Amino acid sequence: MSFTDPIADMLTRLRNANANGADKVEIPFSNLKLALAEVLKREGFINAVKVDGEGYQRTIALDLRYGPDGERVITKIERVSKPGRRIYTPVTKIPRVRGGMGICILSTPKGVLSDRECRKHNVGGEMLCKVG
């Protein structure tokens, strides 16, 4: 099974698991996906990130987070920059997602960062996705 856009595949798996109310979701391992998951954990959208297996069998297990009454923390997650059309933005033009309630995840020279971290480090980059 091969996917042309592994990031879109990861976001789709997250979106589907969230819609089904699943506690965990497993995705195939890559360093970029792991960095993306770490940003989601730092920003409070998921509870835990764990790498399982070894070699080519490695996967990333994500513990999804829900509110006290089971309401979803991630209401919307969408890919911005795609393989066919990359979207780059300077730090001054990074959009605010849901009035600051959501985040925009960027791939920067300082690593994969959320929009808040980008503003703090004064760095722009490729907009990977928006999470609300």
PDB file of C-alpha atoms in Angstrom:
ATOM      1  CA  MET A   1       0.000   0.000   0.000  1.00  0.00           C
ATOM      2  CA  SER A   2       1.578   3.289  -1.043  1.00  0.00           C
ATOM      3  CA  PHE A   3       0.343   6.832  -0.651  1.00  0.00           C
ATOM      4  CA  THR A   4       1.485   9.802  -2.651  1.00  0.00           C
ATOM      5  CA  ASP A   5       1.037  12.149   0.317  1.00  0.00           C
ATOM      6  CA  PRO A   6       1.880  10.552   3.684  1.00  0.00           C
ATOM      7  CA  ILE A   7       0.962  13.706   5.646  1.00  0.00           C
ATOM      8  CA  ALA A   8      -2.548  13.759   4.126  1.00  0.00           C
ATOM      9  CA  ASP A   9      -2.853  10.055   4.978  1.00  0.00           C
ATOM     10  CA  MET A  10      -1.887  10.779   8.604  1.00  0.00           C
ATOM     11  CA  LEU A  11      -4.390  13.638   8.877  1.00  0.00           C
ATOM     12  CA  THR A  12      -7.140  11.478   7.336  1.00  0.00           C
ATOM     13  CA  ARG A  13      -6.463   8.672   9.821  1.00  0.00           C
ATOM     14  CA  LEU A  14      -6.602  11.209  12.677  1.00  0.00           C
ATOM     15  CA  ARG A  15      -9.814  12.770  11.308  1.00  0.00           C
ATOM     16  CA  ASN A  16     -11.512   9.353  10.925  1.00  0.00           C
ATOM     17  CA  ALA A  17     -10.467   8.080  14.367  1.00  0.00           C
ATOM     18  CA  ASN A  18     -11.644  11.346  15.930  1.00  0.00           C
ATOM     19  CA  ALA A  19     -15.008  11.121  14.132  1.00  0.00           C
ATOM     20  CA  ASN A  20     -15.469   7.520  15.367  1.00  0.00           C
ATOM     21  CA  GLY A  21     -14.580   8.430  18.948  1.00  0.00           C
ATOM     22  CA  ALA A  22     -11.574   6.065  18.988  1.00  0.00           C
ATOM     23  CA  ASP A  23      -9.123   6.268  21.883  1.00  0.00           C
ATOM     24  CA  LYS A  24      -6.017   5.547  19.777  1.00  0.00           C
ATOM     25  CA  VAL A  25      -4.894   5.698  16.173  1.00  0.00           C
ATOM     26  CA  GLU A  26      -1.833   4.060  14.604  1.00  0.00           C
ATOM     27  CA  ILE A  27      -0.002   5.522  11.630  1.00  0.00           C
ATOM     28  CA  PRO A  28       3.090   4.333   9.721  1.00  0.00           C
ATOM     29  CA  PHE A  29       6.318   5.870  11.040  1.00  0.00           C
ATOM     30  CA  SER A  30       8.267   8.740   9.504  1.00  0.00           C
ATOM     31  CA  ASN A  31      10.326  11.449  11.189  1.00  0.00           C
ATOM     32  CA  LEU A  32       8.087  14.207   9.760  1.00  0.00           C
ATOM     33  CA  LYS A  33       4.895  12.514  11.022  1.00  0.00           C
ATOM     34  CA  LEU A  34       6.507  12.048  14.441  1.00  0.00           C
ATOM     35  CA  ALA A  35       7.430  15.755  14.551  1.00  0.00           C
ATOM     36  CA  LEU A  36       3.847  16.674  13.538  1.00  0.00           C
ATOM     37  CA  ALA A  37       2.447  14.427  16.295  1.00  0.00           C
ATOM     38  CA  GLU A  38       4.804  16.016  18.854  1.00  0.00           C
ATOM     39  CA  VAL A  39       3.479  19.495  17.927  1.00  0.00           C
ATOM     40  CA  LEU A  40      -0.120  18.245  18.361  1.00  0.00           C
ATOM     41  CA  LYS A  41       0.853  16.877  21.799  1.00  0.00           C
ATOM     42  CA  ARG A  42       2.622  20.104  22.857  1.00  0.00           C
ATOM     43  CA  GLU A  43      -0.421  22.151  21.836  1.00  0.00           C
ATOM     44  CA  GLY A  44      -2.840  19.866  23.741  1.00  0.00           C
ATOM     45  CA  PHE A  45      -4.744  18.269  20.847  1.00  0.00           C
ATOM     46  CA  ILE A  46      -3.633  14.701  21.701  1.00  0.00           C
ATOM     47  CA  ASN A  47      -2.608  13.059  24.982  1.00  0.00           C
ATOM     48  CA  ALA A  48       0.391  10.905  24.077  1.00  0.00           C
ATOM     49  CA  VAL A  49       2.718   9.913  21.242  1.00  0.00           C
ATOM     50  CA  LYS A  50       4.438   6.518  21.266  1.00  0.00           C
ATOM     51  CA  VAL A  51       6.637   4.789  18.677  1.00  0.00           C
ATOM     52  CA  ASP A  52       6.022   1.016  18.447  1.00  0.00           C
ATOM     53  CA  GLY A  53       7.935  -1.708  16.619  1.00  0.00           C
ATOM     54  CA  GLU A  54      11.350  -1.513  14.968  1.00  0.00           C
ATOM     55  CA  GLY A  55      12.837  -1.152  11.504  1.00  0.00           C
ATOM     56  CA  TYR A  56      10.296  -0.972   8.696  1.00  0.00           C
ATOM     57  CA  GLN A  57       7.528  -2.166  11.012  1.00  0.00           C
ATOM     58  CA  ARG A  58       7.582   0.982  13.159  1.00  0.00           C
ATOM     59  CA  THR A  59       4.316   2.794  13.788  1.00  0.00           C
ATOM     60  CA  ILE A  60       3.316   5.894  15.721  1.00  0.00           C
ATOM     61  CA  ALA A  61       0.489   5.375  18.236  1.00  0.00           C
ATOM     62  CA  LEU A  62      -1.454   8.517  19.154  1.00  0.00           C
ATOM     63  CA  ASP A  63      -3.781   8.748  22.177  1.00  0.00           C
ATOM     64  CA  LEU A  64      -6.589  11.071  21.156  1.00  0.00           C
ATOM     65  CA  ARG A  65      -7.927  13.645  23.585  1.00  0.00           C
ATOM     66  CA  TYR A  66     -11.590  14.357  24.293  1.00  0.00           C
ATOM     67  CA  GLY A  67     -13.319  16.799  26.630  1.00  0.00           C
ATOM     68  CA  PRO A  68     -14.925  15.803  29.973  1.00  0.00           C
ATOM     69  CA  ASP A  69     -18.264  15.026  28.282  1.00  0.00           C
ATOM     70  CA  GLY A  70     -16.676  13.268  25.302  1.00  0.00           C
ATOM     71  CA  GLU A  71     -16.628  16.338  23.043  1.00  0.00           C
ATOM     72  CA  ARG A  72     -13.905  16.397  20.406  1.00  0.00           C
ATOM     73  CA  VAL A  73     -10.813  18.538  20.981  1.00  0.00           C
ATOM     74  CA  ILE A  74      -9.929  18.407  17.261  1.00  0.00           C
ATOM     75  CA  THR A  75     -12.949  19.785  15.408  1.00  0.00           C
ATOM     76  CA  LYS A  76     -11.246  20.331  12.053  1.00  0.00           C
ATOM     77  CA  ILE A  77      -7.924  19.248  10.599  1.00  0.00           C
ATOM     78  CA  GLU A  78      -6.921  20.043   7.029  1.00  0.00           C
ATOM     79  CA  ARG A  79      -3.854  19.858   4.803  1.00  0.00           C
ATOM     80  CA  VAL A  80      -2.710  23.241   3.450  1.00  0.00           C
ATOM     81  CA  SER A  81       0.505  22.664   1.485  1.00  0.00           C
ATOM     82  CA  LYS A  82       0.203  19.709  -0.902  1.00  0.00           C
ATOM     83  CA  PRO A  83       2.822  17.877  -3.004  1.00  0.00           C
ATOM     84  CA  GLY A  84       1.488  19.556  -6.150  1.00  0.00           C
ATOM     85  CA  ARG A  85       1.248  23.013  -4.616  1.00  0.00           C
ATOM     86  CA  ARG A  86       3.517  23.992  -1.748  1.00  0.00           C
ATOM     87  CA  ILE A  87       2.433  26.966   0.364  1.00  0.00           C
ATOM     88  CA  TYR A  88       5.186  28.981   2.073  1.00  0.00           C
ATOM     89  CA  THR A  89       4.592  31.931   4.362  1.00  0.00           C
ATOM     90  CA  PRO A  90       6.753  34.460   6.211  1.00  0.00           C
ATOM     91  CA  VAL A  91       6.272  34.814   9.958  1.00  0.00           C
ATOM     92  CA  THR A  92       4.326  38.083   9.506  1.00  0.00           C
ATOM     93  CA  LYS A  93       1.658  36.385   7.342  1.00  0.00           C
ATOM     94  CA  ILE A  94       1.000  33.211   9.372  1.00  0.00           C
ATOM     95  CA  PRO A  95      -2.810  33.031   9.720  1.00  0.00           C
ATOM     96  CA  ARG A  96      -4.624  32.752  13.057  1.00  0.00           C
ATOM     97  CA  VAL A  97      -6.786  29.626  13.091  1.00  0.00           C
ATOM     98  CA  ARG A  98     -10.196  29.993  14.791  1.00  0.00           C
ATOM     99  CA  GLY A  99      -9.154  33.311  16.339  1.00  0.00           C
ATOM    100  CA  GLY A 100      -6.158  31.746  18.088  1.00  0.00           C
ATOM    101  CA  MET A 101      -8.077  28.706  19.393  1.00  0.00           C
ATOM    102  CA  GLY A 102      -6.605  26.481  16.677  1.00  0.00           C
ATOM    103  CA  ILE A 103      -3.074  26.135  15.335  1.00  0.00           C
ATOM    104  CA  CYS A 104      -1.256  26.171  12.051  1.00  0.00           C
ATOM    105  CA  ILE A 105       1.661  23.706  11.826  1.00  0.00           C
ATOM    106  CA  LEU A 106       4.685  24.766   9.763  1.00  0.00           C
ATOM    107  CA  SER A 107       7.871  23.076   8.628  1.00  0.00           C
ATOM    108  CA  THR A 108      10.640  25.611   9.305  1.00  0.00           C
ATOM    109  CA  PRO A 109      14.450  25.699   9.314  1.00  0.00           C
ATOM    110  CA  LYS A 110      14.155  25.248  13.116  1.00  0.00           C
ATOM    111  CA  GLY A 111      12.000  22.104  12.768  1.00  0.00           C
ATOM    112  CA  VAL A 112       8.263  21.460  12.710  1.00  0.00           C
ATOM    113  CA  LEU A 113       6.611  24.173  14.825  1.00  0.00           C
ATOM    114  CA  SER A 114       3.157  25.527  15.649  1.00  0.00           C
ATOM    115  CA  ASP A 115       2.224  29.075  14.619  1.00  0.00           C
ATOM    116  CA  ARG A 116       2.802  30.307  18.200  1.00  0.00           C
ATOM    117  CA  GLU A 117       6.310  28.810  18.273  1.00  0.00           C
ATOM    118  CA  CYS A 118       7.050  30.311  14.838  1.00  0.00           C
ATOM    119  CA  ARG A 119       6.103  33.781  16.072  1.00  0.00           C
ATOM    120  CA  LYS A 120       8.230  33.275  19.202  1.00  0.00           C
ATOM    121  CA  HIS A 121      11.287  32.190  17.142  1.00  0.00           C
ATOM    122  CA  ASN A 122      10.486  34.732  14.378  1.00  0.00           C
ATOM    123  CA  VAL A 123      10.622  32.142  11.582  1.00  0.00           C
ATOM    124  CA  GLY A 124       8.321  31.271   8.671  1.00  0.00           C
ATOM    125  CA  GLY A 125       8.162  28.181   6.485  1.00  0.00           C
ATOM    126  CA  GLU A 126       5.946  25.697   4.674  1.00  0.00           C
ATOM    127  CA  MET A 127       2.399  25.553   6.044  1.00  0.00           C
ATOM    128  CA  LEU A 128       1.697  21.834   6.531  1.00  0.00           C
ATOM    129  CA  CYS A 129      -1.785  21.886   8.069  1.00  0.00           C
ATOM    130  CA  LYS A 130      -4.362  23.741  10.134  1.00  0.00           C
ATOM    131  CA  VAL A 131      -5.910  22.206  13.258  1.00  0.00           C
ATOM    132  CA  GLY A 132      -8.970  23.657  14.969  1.00  0.00           C
TER     133      GLY A 132
END
